[in-house]
CSV table of C-alpha atoms and ligand atoms in Angstrom, one decimal:
chain,number,residue,atom,x,y,z
A,1,MET,CA,209.1,-1.2,112.6
A,2,LYS,CA,209.1,1.5,109.9
A,3,SER,CA,211.7,0.8,107.2
A,4,ILE,CA,214.1,3.5,106.2
A,5,PHE,CA,212.6,3.2,102.7
A,6,SER,CA,209.2,4.6,103.8
A,7,ASN,CA,210.7,8.1,104.1
A,8,THR,CA,209.1,9.8,101.1
A,9,LYS,CA,210.2,13.3,102.0
A,10,ASP,CA,213.8,12.5,101.1
A,11,ALA,CA,212.9,10.1,98.4
A,12,PHE,CA,211.0,12.7,96.4
A,13,SER,CA,212.9,15.8,97.5
A,14,LEU,CA,213.9,16.5,93.8
A,15,LYS,CA,210.4,16.1,92.4
A,16,THR,CA,208.1,19.1,92.1
A,17,ASP,CA,204.4,18.8,92.9
A,18,PHE,CA,203.7,18.7,89.2
A,19,GLU,CA,206.2,15.8,88.6
A,20,LEU,CA,204.5,13.8,91.4
A,21,LEU,CA,201.1,14.3,89.9
A,22,ARG,CA,202.5,13.2,86.5
A,23,GLY,CA,204.0,10.1,88.2
A,24,LYS,CA,200.6,9.3,89.8
A,25,PHE,CA,198.9,9.6,86.4
A,26,LEU,CA,201.6,7.5,84.7
A,27,PHE,CA,201.6,4.6,87.2
A,28,ASN,CA,197.8,4.6,87.3
A,29,ILE,CA,197.9,3.9,83.5
A,30,ILE,CA,200.8,1.4,83.7
A,31,GLN,CA,198.8,-0.6,86.3
A,32,ASN,CA,196.3,-1.5,83.6
A,33,LYS,CA,197.5,-4.2,81.3
A,34,PHE,CA,194.9,-3.4,78.7
A,35,LEU,CA,195.8,0.3,78.6
A,36,VAL,CA,199.5,-0.6,78.3
A,37,LYS,CA,198.8,-2.8,75.3
A,38,LEU,CA,196.5,-0.2,73.7
A,39,GLY,CA,199.0,2.6,74.4
A,40,THR,CA,201.9,0.5,73.0
A,41,SER,CA,200.0,-0.2,69.8
A,42,LEU,CA,198.9,3.4,69.3
A,43,THR,CA,202.4,4.7,69.9
A,44,ASN,CA,204.0,2.2,67.5
A,45,PHE,CA,201.4,3.1,64.9
A,46,SER,CA,201.8,6.8,65.4
A,47,LEU,CA,205.6,6.6,65.2
A,48,LYS,CA,205.5,4.4,62.1
A,49,PHE,CA,203.3,6.9,60.3
A,50,ASN,CA,205.2,9.9,61.7
A,51,LEU,CA,202.1,11.3,63.5
A,52,PRO,CA,203.1,14.1,65.9
A,53,VAL,CA,203.1,12.2,69.1
A,54,THR,CA,206.8,12.7,70.2
A,55,SER,CA,206.1,15.7,72.3
A,56,ILE,CA,203.2,14.0,74.1
A,57,ILE,CA,205.4,11.0,74.8
A,58,LYS,CA,208.3,13.2,75.9
A,59,PHE,CA,206.1,15.2,78.3
A,60,PHE,CA,204.3,12.3,79.9
A,61,VAL,CA,206.5,9.3,79.8
A,62,PHE,CA,210.0,10.1,78.5
A,63,ASN,CA,210.7,12.9,81.1
A,64,HIS,CA,209.7,10.6,83.9
A,65,PHE,CA,212.1,7.7,82.9
A,66,CYS,CA,214.8,9.4,80.9
A,67,GLY,CA,217.5,12.1,81.4
A,68,GLY,CA,217.2,13.8,78.0
A,69,ILE,CA,218.2,13.5,74.4
A,70,SER,CA,221.9,14.2,74.8
A,71,GLU,CA,224.4,13.7,77.6
A,72,GLN,CA,224.5,17.4,78.1
A,73,ASP,CA,220.7,17.4,78.6
A,74,CYS,CA,221.2,15.0,81.5
A,75,ASP,CA,223.7,17.3,83.3
A,76,PRO,CA,221.2,19.3,85.4
A,77,THR,CA,219.7,16.0,86.7
A,78,ILE,CA,223.1,14.4,87.3
A,79,LYS,CA,224.2,17.5,89.3
A,80,LYS,CA,220.9,17.7,91.3
A,81,MET,CA,221.1,14.0,92.2
A,82,PHE,CA,224.8,14.1,93.1
A,83,ASP,CA,224.0,16.9,95.6
A,84,LYS,CA,221.9,14.2,97.3
A,85,ASN,CA,224.8,11.8,97.1
A,86,VAL,CA,223.2,9.8,94.3
A,87,SER,CA,225.5,9.0,91.3
A,88,SER,CA,224.4,8.5,87.7
A,89,VAL,CA,225.1,6.0,85.0
A,90,LEU,CA,224.4,7.3,81.5
A,91,ASP,CA,222.7,4.7,79.3
A,92,PHE,CA,222.5,5.7,75.6
A,93,SER,CA,219.5,4.0,74.0
A,94,THR,CA,220.6,1.5,71.4
A,95,GLU,CA,217.9,-1.2,71.1
A,96,ALA,CA,216.9,-0.7,67.5
A,97,PHE,CA,220.3,-1.1,65.9
A,98,LYS,CA,220.7,-3.6,63.1
A,99,THR,CA,223.3,-2.6,60.5
A,100,GLU,CA,227.1,-2.6,60.7
A,101,ASP,CA,227.1,1.2,60.4
A,102,GLU,CA,224.7,1.4,63.3
A,103,PHE,CA,226.9,-1.0,65.4
A,104,ASP,CA,230.0,1.2,64.5
A,105,SER,CA,228.2,4.4,65.4
A,106,CYS,CA,227.0,2.8,68.7
A,107,TYR,CA,230.6,1.7,69.4
A,108,LYS,CA,231.9,5.3,68.8
A,109,LYS,CA,229.1,6.6,71.0
A,110,LYS,CA,230.1,4.3,73.9
A,111,LEU,CA,233.7,5.5,73.6
A,112,SER,CA,232.6,9.1,73.5
A,113,ILE,CA,230.5,8.6,76.7
A,114,ILE,CA,233.5,7.2,78.5
A,115,GLU,CA,235.4,10.3,77.4
A,116,PHE,CA,232.6,12.5,78.6
A,117,ILE,CA,232.4,10.8,82.1
A,118,LYS,CA,236.1,10.2,82.8
A,119,ASN,CA,237.3,12.0,86.0
A,120,ARG,CA,233.7,12.7,87.0
A,121,ASN,CA,232.9,11.3,90.4
A,122,GLU,CA,229.2,11.7,89.9
A,123,ILE,CA,229.3,9.2,87.0
A,124,PRO,CA,231.3,6.2,88.3
A,125,PHE,CA,230.3,3.6,85.7
A,126,ALA,CA,229.7,3.3,81.9
A,127,VAL,CA,227.3,0.7,80.6
A,128,PHE,CA,226.6,-1.2,77.4
A,129,LYS,CA,224.2,-3.7,76.0
A,130,PRO,CA,226.3,-6.2,74.1
A,131,THR,CA,223.9,-6.7,71.1
A,132,CYS,CA,224.2,-3.0,70.3
A,133,LEU,CA,227.7,-3.8,69.1
A,134,GLY,CA,226.8,-6.6,66.7
A,135,ASN,CA,224.0,-8.6,65.1
A,136,ILE,CA,221.9,-10.5,67.6
A,137,HIS,CA,221.8,-13.5,65.3
A,138,LEU,CA,225.5,-13.8,65.5
A,139,PHE,CA,225.3,-13.8,69.3
A,140,GLU,CA,222.7,-16.6,69.0
A,141,LYS,CA,224.9,-18.7,66.7
A,142,VAL,CA,228.0,-18.3,68.9
A,143,THR,CA,225.9,-19.1,72.0
A,144,SER,CA,224.6,-22.3,70.5
A,145,GLY,CA,228.0,-23.4,69.2
A,146,ILE,CA,227.0,-23.3,65.5
A,147,SER,CA,230.0,-22.7,63.4
A,148,LEU,CA,230.2,-19.5,61.5
A,149,ASN,CA,230.8,-19.1,57.8
A,150,PRO,CA,233.8,-16.9,56.7
A,151,ILE,CA,231.6,-13.8,56.3
A,152,GLU,CA,230.0,-14.3,59.7
A,153,ASN,CA,233.4,-15.0,61.2
A,154,ALA,CA,234.7,-11.7,60.0
A,155,GLU,CA,231.6,-10.0,61.4
A,156,TRP,CA,232.0,-11.7,64.7
A,157,ASN,CA,235.7,-10.6,64.9
A,158,ARG,CA,234.4,-7.0,64.5
A,159,VAL,CA,232.0,-7.6,67.4
A,160,VAL,CA,234.8,-8.9,69.6
A,161,LYS,CA,237.0,-5.9,68.6
A,162,ARG,CA,234.2,-3.4,69.6
A,163,PHE,CA,233.5,-5.3,72.8
A,164,GLN,CA,237.2,-5.2,73.7
A,165,GLY,CA,237.6,-1.6,72.5
A,166,VAL,CA,234.9,-0.4,75.0
A,167,CYS,CA,236.5,-2.3,77.9
A,168,GLN,CA,240.0,-1.0,77.0
A,169,LYS,CA,238.7,2.6,76.8
A,170,ALA,CA,237.1,2.1,80.2
A,171,TYR,CA,240.3,0.6,81.7
A,172,ASP,CA,242.5,3.4,80.2
A,173,ASN,CA,240.2,6.1,81.8
A,174,ASN,CA,239.7,4.3,85.1
A,175,VAL,CA,235.9,4.1,84.5
A,176,LYS,CA,234.1,1.0,85.7
A,177,ILE,CA,232.0,-0.7,83.0
A,178,LEU,CA,228.8,-2.6,83.3
A,179,ILE,CA,227.9,-5.2,80.7
A,180,ASP,CA,224.1,-5.8,80.5
A,181,ALA,CA,222.7,-9.3,80.4
A,182,GLU,CA,220.1,-10.2,77.8
A,183,GLU,CA,218.1,-13.3,76.7
A,184,THR,CA,219.5,-16.8,77.4
A,185,LEU,CA,219.6,-17.3,73.6
A,186,VAL,CA,222.6,-14.9,73.3
A,187,GLN,CA,223.9,-14.9,76.9
A,188,LYS,CA,226.7,-17.5,76.6
A,189,ALA,CA,228.5,-15.5,73.9
A,190,ILE,CA,228.2,-12.4,76.1
A,191,ASP,CA,229.4,-14.2,79.2
A,192,ASP,CA,232.5,-15.7,77.5
A,193,LEU,CA,233.5,-12.3,76.2
A,194,ALA,CA,232.9,-10.7,79.5
A,195,VAL,CA,235.0,-13.2,81.4
A,196,LYS,CA,237.9,-12.7,78.9
A,197,MET,CA,237.6,-8.9,79.6
A,198,MET,CA,237.6,-9.5,83.4
A,199,LEU,CA,240.7,-11.7,83.1
A,200,LYS,CA,242.4,-8.9,81.1
A,201,TYR,CA,241.3,-5.8,83.0
A,202,ASN,CA,240.4,-6.8,86.5
A,203,LYS,CA,243.8,-7.8,87.8
A,204,ASP,CA,244.6,-4.7,89.9
A,205,LYS,CA,241.1,-3.3,90.4
A,206,THR,CA,237.5,-4.1,89.3
A,207,ILE,CA,236.8,-2.4,86.0
A,208,VAL,CA,234.6,-4.9,84.1
A,209,TYR,CA,231.3,-6.1,85.6
A,210,ASN,CA,229.2,-8.8,84.0
A,211,THR,CA,225.5,-9.1,84.8
A,212,ILE,CA,224.1,-12.3,86.5
A,213,GLN,CA,220.4,-12.8,86.2
A,214,MET,CA,219.3,-14.7,89.3
A,215,TYR,CA,215.9,-15.6,87.8
A,216,ARG,CA,217.9,-18.2,85.9
A,217,TRP,CA,218.2,-21.4,88.1
A,218,ASP,CA,221.6,-22.2,86.6
A,219,ARG,CA,223.4,-19.0,87.6
A,220,LEU,CA,224.6,-19.9,91.1
A,221,ASP,CA,226.5,-22.9,89.7
A,222,TYR,CA,227.8,-20.6,86.9
A,223,MET,CA,229.3,-18.2,89.4
A,224,LYS,CA,230.8,-21.0,91.5
A,225,LYS,CA,232.5,-22.6,88.5
A,226,LEU,CA,233.8,-19.2,87.4
A,227,LEU,CA,235.5,-18.6,90.7
A,228,LYS,CA,236.8,-22.1,90.9
A,229,ASN,CA,238.4,-22.0,87.4
A,230,ASN,CA,239.8,-18.5,87.4
A,231,THR,CA,242.2,-16.9,89.9
A,232,GLY,CA,244.2,-13.7,90.2
A,233,ILE,CA,241.4,-11.3,89.4
A,234,THR,CA,238.5,-9.6,91.2
A,235,PHE,CA,235.2,-10.6,89.6
A,236,GLY,CA,232.7,-7.8,88.9
A,237,PHE,CA,229.1,-9.1,89.2
A,238,LYS,CA,226.0,-7.0,88.7
A,239,LEU,CA,223.3,-9.1,90.3
A,240,VAL,CA,219.8,-8.6,89.0
A,241,ARG,CA,216.7,-10.8,88.9
A,242,GLY,CA,216.2,-10.5,85.1
A,243,ALA,CA,214.1,-8.6,82.7
A,244,TYR,CA,213.1,-11.0,80.0
A,245,MET,CA,211.0,-13.6,81.9
A,246,GLU,CA,207.9,-13.7,79.7
A,247,LYS,CA,209.9,-13.8,76.5
A,248,GLU,CA,212.1,-16.7,77.9
A,249,ARG,CA,209.1,-18.7,79.0
A,250,GLU,CA,207.3,-18.3,75.6
A,251,LEU,CA,210.5,-19.3,73.8
A,252,ALA,CA,211.0,-22.4,76.0
A,253,ALA,CA,207.4,-23.4,75.4
A,254,ILE,CA,207.8,-23.0,71.6
A,255,MET,CA,211.1,-24.9,71.6
A,256,LYS,CA,209.7,-27.5,74.0
A,257,ILE,CA,212.7,-27.2,76.3
A,258,LYS,CA,212.9,-26.6,80.0
A,259,SER,CA,212.5,-22.9,80.8
A,260,PRO,CA,215.8,-21.3,82.0
A,261,ILE,CA,213.8,-19.3,84.5
A,262,CYS,CA,213.0,-20.3,88.2
A,263,LYS,CA,209.6,-21.8,88.6
A,264,ASP,CA,208.0,-18.9,90.5
A,265,LYS,CA,208.8,-15.6,92.1
A,266,SER,CA,209.7,-17.1,95.5
A,267,ALA,CA,212.2,-19.5,93.8
A,268,THR,CA,213.8,-16.4,92.1
A,269,ASP,CA,214.0,-14.6,95.4
A,270,LEU,CA,215.6,-17.6,97.1
A,271,ASN,CA,218.1,-17.9,94.2
A,272,PHE,CA,218.9,-14.2,94.4
A,273,ASN,CA,219.5,-14.5,98.2
A,274,LYS,CA,221.8,-17.5,97.6
A,275,GLY,CA,223.6,-15.4,95.0
A,276,LEU,CA,224.1,-12.7,97.6
A,277,ASP,CA,225.3,-15.3,100.2
A,278,PHE,CA,227.8,-16.6,97.6
A,279,VAL,CA,229.1,-13.1,96.9
A,280,PHE,CA,229.6,-12.3,100.6
A,281,ASN,CA,231.3,-15.7,101.2
A,282,ASN,CA,233.8,-14.7,98.6
A,283,ILE,CA,233.9,-10.9,99.1
A,284,ASN,CA,237.6,-10.7,98.8
A,285,LYS,CA,237.3,-12.0,95.2
A,286,ILE,CA,234.1,-10.2,94.1
A,287,SER,CA,232.9,-6.6,93.7
A,288,LEU,CA,229.1,-6.3,93.6
A,289,VAL,CA,226.6,-4.1,92.0
A,290,CYS,CA,223.0,-4.9,93.1
A,291,GLY,CA,220.5,-3.8,90.4
A,292,SER,CA,217.2,-4.1,92.2
A,293,HIS,CA,214.1,-2.3,93.3
A,294,ASN,CA,213.4,-5.0,95.9
A,295,GLU,CA,213.6,-3.6,99.5
A,296,ALA,CA,214.2,-6.9,101.1
A,297,SER,CA,217.2,-7.6,98.8
A,298,VAL,CA,218.7,-4.2,99.5
A,299,LEU,CA,218.2,-4.6,103.3
A,300,LYS,CA,219.8,-8.0,103.1
A,301,ILE,CA,222.9,-6.5,101.5
A,302,MET,CA,223.0,-3.7,104.1
A,303,SER,CA,223.0,-6.2,106.9
A,304,MET,CA,225.6,-8.5,105.2
A,305,MET,CA,227.9,-5.5,104.7
A,306,SER,CA,227.6,-4.7,108.4
A,307,LYS,CA,228.2,-8.3,109.5
A,308,ASN,CA,231.2,-8.6,107.2
A,309,GLY,CA,232.7,-5.3,108.3
A,310,VAL,CA,232.3,-3.7,104.8
A,311,LEU,CA,232.1,0.1,105.1
A,312,LYS,CA,229.0,1.7,103.7
A,313,ASN,CA,231.0,3.6,101.1
A,314,ASP,CA,233.4,0.8,100.2
A,315,ASP,CA,233.7,0.9,96.4
A,316,LYS,CA,233.3,-2.9,96.4
A,317,ILE,CA,229.5,-2.6,96.8
A,318,TRP,CA,227.1,-0.4,94.8
A,319,PHE,CA,223.4,-0.3,94.6
A,320,GLY,CA,221.5,0.8,91.4
A,321,GLN,CA,218.0,1.6,90.5
A,322,LEU,CA,216.4,2.9,87.2
A,323,TYR,CA,215.6,6.6,86.9
A,324,GLY,CA,212.0,7.2,87.6
A,325,MET,CA,211.6,4.2,89.9
A,326,SER,CA,212.2,3.3,93.5
A,327,ASP,CA,213.4,6.8,94.6
A,328,ASN,CA,212.6,5.7,98.1
A,329,ILE,CA,215.4,3.1,98.0
A,330,THR,CA,217.9,5.3,96.1
A,331,PHE,CA,217.7,8.5,98.0
A,332,ASN,CA,217.4,6.9,101.5
A,333,LEU,CA,220.4,4.7,100.8
A,334,ALA,CA,222.3,7.8,99.7
A,335,LYS,CA,221.3,9.6,102.8
A,336,GLU,CA,222.7,6.7,104.9
A,337,GLY,CA,226.0,7.0,103.1
A,338,PHE,CA,225.8,3.9,100.8
A,339,ASN,CA,227.1,3.9,97.2
A,340,VAL,CA,224.1,4.2,94.9
A,341,PHE,CA,223.4,5.2,91.3
A,342,LYS,CA,220.5,5.8,89.0
A,343,ILE,CA,220.6,4.4,85.5
A,344,LEU,CA,219.8,7.5,83.4
A,345,PRO,CA,218.7,6.5,79.9
A,346,PHE,CA,219.1,9.1,77.2
A,347,GLY,CA,218.8,9.4,73.5
A,348,PRO,CA,216.2,10.3,70.8
A,349,VAL,CA,212.6,9.7,72.0
A,350,LYS,CA,212.0,7.2,69.1
A,351,ASN,CA,215.1,5.1,70.0
A,352,LEU,CA,214.0,5.0,73.6
A,353,MET,CA,210.5,3.6,72.8
A,354,PRO,CA,211.5,-0.1,73.2
A,355,TYR,CA,213.0,0.8,76.7
A,356,LEU,CA,209.9,2.7,77.7
A,357,ILE,CA,207.5,0.0,76.5
A,358,ARG,CA,209.6,-2.6,78.4
A,359,ARG,CA,209.3,-0.5,81.6
A,360,ALA,CA,205.5,-0.3,81.1
A,361,GLU,CA,205.1,-4.0,80.3
A,362,GLU,CA,207.4,-5.1,83.0
A,363,ASN,CA,205.5,-2.9,85.5
A,364,SER,CA,202.1,-4.2,84.4
A,365,SER,CA,203.2,-7.8,84.3
A,366,VAL,CA,205.2,-7.8,87.6
A,367,GLN,CA,202.8,-7.8,90.5
A,368,GLY,CA,203.6,-5.3,93.2
A,369,GLN,CA,206.2,-2.8,91.6
A,370,THR,CA,203.6,-0.4,90.2
A,371,GLY,CA,201.4,-0.5,93.2
A,372,ARG,CA,204.5,0.2,95.3
A,373,GLU,CA,205.5,3.2,93.2
A,374,LEU,CA,202.0,4.6,93.1
A,375,GLN,CA,201.5,4.2,96.9
A,376,LEU,CA,204.8,6.0,97.6
A,377,ILE,CA,203.8,8.9,95.3
A,378,LEU,CA,200.4,9.1,97.0
A,379,ASN,CA,202.0,9.1,100.4
A,380,GLU,CA,204.2,12.0,99.4
A,381,ILE,CA,201.4,14.0,97.9
A,382,LYS,CA,199.4,13.4,101.1
A,383,ARG,CA,202.4,14.4,103.2
A,384,ARG,CA,203.0,17.6,101.3
A,385,LYS,CA,199.3,18.5,101.6
A,386,SER,CA,199.5,18.0,105.3
A,387,VAL,CA,202.5,20.3,105.9
A,388,ASN,CA,200.9,23.0,103.6
A,389,VAL,CA,197.6,23.2,105.5
B,1,LIG,C1,220.4,-1.0,87.9
B,1,LIG,C2,219.7,-2.1,87.2
B,1,LIG,C3,220.3,-2.7,86.1
B,1,LIG,C4,219.6,-3.8,85.5
B,1,LIG,N1,220.3,-4.5,84.5
B,1,LIG,C5,219.7,-5.5,83.9
B,1,LIG,C6,220.3,-6.3,82.9
B,1,LIG,O1,221.4,-6.0,82.5
B,1,LIG,N2,219.7,-7.4,82.4
B,1,LIG,C7,218.4,-7.7,82.8
B,1,LIG,O2,217.9,-8.8,82.4
B,1,LIG,N3,217.7,-7.0,83.8
B,1,LIG,C8,218.3,-5.9,84.3
B,1,LIG,N4,217.7,-5.2,85.2
B,1,LIG,C9,216.2,-5.4,85.5
B,1,LIG,C10,216.1,-6.5,86.6
B,1,LIG,O3,216.6,-7.7,86.1
B,1,LIG,C11,214.6,-6.7,87.1
B,1,LIG,O4,213.8,-7.0,86.0
B,1,LIG,C12,214.0,-5.5,87.8
B,1,LIG,O5,215.0,-4.8,88.5
B,1,LIG,C13,212.9,-6.1,88.7
B,1,LIG,O6,213.5,-6.9,89.7
B,1,LIG,P1,213.7,-6.4,91.2
B,1,LIG,O7,214.8,-7.2,91.8
B,1,LIG,O8,213.9,-5.0,91.1
B,1,LIG,O9,212.4,-6.5,92.0
B,1,LIG,P2,211.2,-7.5,92.2
B,1,LIG,O10,210.0,-6.7,91.9
B,1,LIG,O11,211.3,-8.1,93.6
B,1,LIG,O12,211.3,-8.7,91.2
B,1,LIG,C14,210.7,-8.7,90.0
B,1,LIG,C15,211.5,-9.7,89.2
B,1,LIG,O13,211.3,-11.1,89.8
B,1,LIG,C16,211.3,-12.0,88.7
B,1,LIG,N5,210.0,-12.7,88.7
B,1,LIG,C17,208.8,-12.1,88.8
B,1,LIG,N6,207.8,-13.0,88.7
B,1,LIG,C18,208.4,-14.2,88.6
B,1,LIG,C19,207.9,-15.5,88.5
B,1,LIG,N7,206.6,-15.8,88.4
B,1,LIG,N8,208.8,-16.5,88.3
B,1,LIG,C20,210.1,-16.3,88.4
B,1,LIG,N9,210.6,-15.1,88.5
B,1,LIG,C21,209.8,-14.0,88.6
B,1,LIG,C22,211.6,-11.3,87.4
B,1,LIG,O14,212.9,-11.3,87.2
B,1,LIG,C23,211.0,-9.9,87.7
B,1,LIG,O15,211.6,-8.9,86.9
B,1,LIG,C24,218.3,-4.1,85.9
B,1,LIG,C25,217.7,-3.4,86.9
B,1,LIG,C26,218.4,-2.4,87.6
B,1,LIG,C27,217.7,-1.7,88.7
């Protein structure tokens, strides 16, 4: 039986012929690990020495995966997607921040984005990466339980204030907020703060969503314990498989500890499915965002919604994909009436380089995804040619 996700006409209805050809070119390159490594080194070198490569990157890569440099730049894309029933989540690039001034400016930026998106149905969530609000080494120390000296303590208090400030602003403006998950080395500090925020802001409705990475074999137990030990709120969980697998494995090997990641892809898939079962067994206590490009996972949720009598457009369940990937899932879900958004990264090209490099590396290291994207683009190019002859 043909899956609803093989409909490339609707999937790529917003893409011009040129944009499809650019996608074909891009995913052909990304498929090749050697070219990705070479491209990454050349780009880093060029940016370091201020060689004029920004416009080339912007034209070929940035415009495929990102919405623009400012939130206003993103507006035409947001509107076009919303016409197709696809919402947007604006993700300001923040990965390179290191100083207190940068953390403060990032904090202000997150507040201003919430101000920008409030009362806009087409942008139902805000999002932030916790280590954009404070020094990653502090998150590491807090995660491992090492006590902080007085200076670090003051610094950590500022992190907590910023974290809480973003959630408070979201709550005050009725904007749902997604907290990204990061490496295991910093995750416990993030989880503990996220749970505090849920206990404070999720009493009447689900405002705060923490991310659960199901490639970690300990996460199902983590969710079970959370629900057992806390009552009176709705938990917001963004279920993902996880984006830092190779880094996690390398680190575990260096530290000679058991890797936090499931032993192989099928173990991750099984764990992800168990996570979904857990969510639906507790659907009166959990709101779910599924961040995935995996068709089987999305189909499983669709079928569980139907079995549990959850309406397609119930605000309890959202699907999300990254802009520039898996349009076949996003636009076909939207056509069927499900809640779905694209993460739309934006910001200066230089700041977005770590994000773009991660997309390229993730795509070249994860078997299947790039082939899938490329095949869909090729199918649509072929389909358009056949209707034009
Ligand atoms: C909306 C959205 C939000 C996201 N937010 C976050 C976030 O906050 N934090 C974060 O870490 N990631 C995040 N991600 C990325 C996500 O974790 C995955 O890396 C990405 O979506 C690929 O997984 P998949 O479910 O789409 O598809 P698939 O292609 O089915 O799965 C690929 C994933 O499976 C896992 N995997 C692959 N090979 C193996 C192996 N050999 N052993 C064990 N596991 C394996 C890895 O997690 C890999 O990324 C987000 C993704 C989306 C779409």
